[in-house]
Amino acid sequence: MELQDIQTPKSPMDDEQIVALYWQRDEQAIAETDYKYKNYLLSIAYNVVFDRLDSEECVNDTYIGAWNAMPPTKPNVLKAFLTTITRRIAVKRYHKKLKRNAVPSEMTVSLSELEDFIAGEEDIAADFDAKRLGSVISDFVRALSQRRQYIFMSRYYAAEPIDAIAADLRLSRSMVNKELAAIRHALKEQLEREGYSL
């Protein structure tokens, strides 16, 4: 019996090399992006749309979005760049599904945690400058500890389930819930200080 060559798994390409492929208009960029980030991007999309097929379509649309954006865009952090594209695509799909009364996703649950003190989109547009509100929230998040930034962004940007955040940080579910409650309370206070009546 002959021993066959055992192939070692391919290691992912560095982000800088992947971005360079996009800039060279080399279609290998999409294959390398898929190899390195597919599972991560699928989880981001799934947390929003709560459907495997829709998630796969969101990720495929992400690759097209990245291809169309580079050049001229040259992202400093490819993972964050791809996350933003995926999330935008998934949120659009989520809103379409919501109009059809589809099953609520983790996005629905995470946003419902904030609805007690952040007005709906229509109210924000009518009463406040949305850019200013975004700036206030961004400043608030930047001032948080690294752990709280991770918890906030995971829950309210990536729509990660609480159990997943707890596992990532090796915390109990109740500890993550306490941290989220404290973050929401601090955000509410910050918004009130900035003149947002809640």
Short mmCIF file of N, CA, C and O in Angstrom, two decimals, residues 4 12 15 32-33 35 37 56 62 74 85 87 93 97 100 107 123 126 149 152 155 169 181 195 198:
data_model
loop_
_atom_site.label_atom_id
_atom_site.label_comp_id
_atom_site.label_asym_id
_atom_site.label_seq_id
_atom_site.Cartn_x
_atom_site.Cartn_y
_atom_site.Cartn_z
N GLN A 4 -0.23 8.02 0.01
CA GLN A 4 -0.50 9.12 -0.92
C GLN A 4 -0.06 10.42 -0.27
O GLN A 4 0.01 10.55 0.95
N PRO A 12 -4.91 31.08 4.44
CA PRO A 12 -5.52 32.25 3.81
C PRO A 12 -4.48 33.29 3.42
O PRO A 12 -3.46 33.47 4.09
N ASP A 15 -4.61 40.04 3.88
CA ASP A 15 -5.59 41.00 3.38
C ASP A 15 -4.99 41.97 2.36
O ASP A 15 -5.63 42.30 1.36
N GLU A 32 -10.20 34.25 -3.13
CA GLU A 32 -9.43 34.38 -1.88
C GLU A 32 -10.29 34.98 -0.77
O GLU A 32 -10.20 34.59 0.38
N THR A 33 -11.14 35.94 -1.13
CA THR A 33 -12.06 36.53 -0.16
C THR A 33 -13.02 35.47 0.36
O THR A 33 -13.25 35.37 1.57
N TYR A 35 -12.59 32.22 0.39
CA TYR A 35 -11.87 31.22 1.18
C TYR A 35 -11.63 31.72 2.61
O TYR A 35 -11.80 30.99 3.58
N TYR A 37 -13.12 34.57 4.22
CA TYR A 37 -14.17 35.26 4.98
C TYR A 37 -15.58 34.71 4.80
O TYR A 37 -16.51 35.21 5.43
N GLU A 56 -26.56 33.38 1.86
CA GLU A 56 -25.61 33.07 0.78
C GLU A 56 -25.71 34.10 -0.34
O GLU A 56 -24.68 34.53 -0.89
N THR A 62 -22.02 40.63 -1.65
CA THR A 62 -20.89 41.31 -1.00
C THR A 62 -19.66 41.25 -1.90
O THR A 62 -18.94 42.24 -2.05
N LYS A 74 -9.65 51.73 -1.27
CA LYS A 74 -8.59 50.83 -0.81
C LYS A 74 -8.77 50.70 0.71
O LYS A 74 -8.28 51.52 1.47
N ILE A 85 -20.28 46.03 3.98
CA ILE A 85 -21.02 45.72 2.75
C ILE A 85 -22.07 44.65 3.02
O ILE A 85 -23.24 44.79 2.65
N ARG A 87 -23.46 43.71 5.83
CA ARG A 87 -24.52 44.18 6.72
C ARG A 87 -25.51 45.05 5.98
O ARG A 87 -26.72 44.91 6.14
N ARG A 93 -32.26 43.43 2.63
CA ARG A 93 -33.04 42.21 2.44
C ARG A 93 -33.97 41.99 3.63
O ARG A 93 -35.11 41.55 3.48
N LYS A 97 -38.02 41.52 3.67
CA LYS A 97 -38.69 40.38 4.31
C LYS A 97 -39.68 40.87 5.38
O LYS A 97 -40.74 40.28 5.55
N ARG A 100 -42.97 41.60 4.17
CA ARG A 100 -43.75 40.39 3.88
C ARG A 100 -44.07 39.61 5.15
O ARG A 100 -44.45 38.45 5.09
N MET A 107 -31.61 40.20 14.30
CA MET A 107 -31.61 41.65 14.12
C MET A 107 -32.84 42.25 14.79
O MET A 107 -32.76 43.27 15.47
N ASP A 123 -39.19 59.01 13.07
CA ASP A 123 -39.09 60.05 14.09
C ASP A 123 -37.73 60.73 14.07
O ASP A 123 -37.63 61.94 14.23
N ALA A 126 -37.56 63.09 11.22
CA ALA A 126 -38.39 64.27 11.42
C ALA A 126 -37.83 65.20 12.48
O ALA A 126 -37.89 66.41 12.35
N GLN A 149 -17.02 47.72 23.74
CA GLN A 149 -17.12 48.01 22.31
C GLN A 149 -17.44 46.74 21.55
O GLN A 149 -18.32 46.72 20.67
N PHE A 152 -21.08 45.71 22.26
CA PHE A 152 -22.03 46.60 21.59
C PHE A 152 -22.06 46.34 20.09
O PHE A 152 -23.13 46.18 19.50
N ARG A 155 -23.50 42.89 19.15
CA ARG A 155 -24.94 42.77 19.34
C ARG A 155 -25.74 43.67 18.39
O ARG A 155 -26.69 43.24 17.75
N LEU A 169 -16.28 35.74 24.35
CA LEU A 169 -15.58 36.43 25.44
C LEU A 169 -15.37 35.55 26.67
O LEU A 169 -14.82 36.01 27.67
N ALA A 181 -27.11 45.83 29.35
CA ALA A 181 -28.01 46.73 30.08
C ALA A 181 -27.27 47.99 30.52
O ALA A 181 -27.79 49.11 30.40
N GLY A 195 -29.22 66.31 24.24
CA GLY A 195 -30.46 67.01 23.92
C GLY A 195 -31.53 66.16 23.25
O GLY A 195 -32.53 66.69 22.80
N LEU A 198 -35.95 61.40 25.39
CA LEU A 198 -36.28 59.99 25.21
C LEU A 198 -37.45 59.60 26.10
O LEU A 198 -37.70 60.18 27.11
#
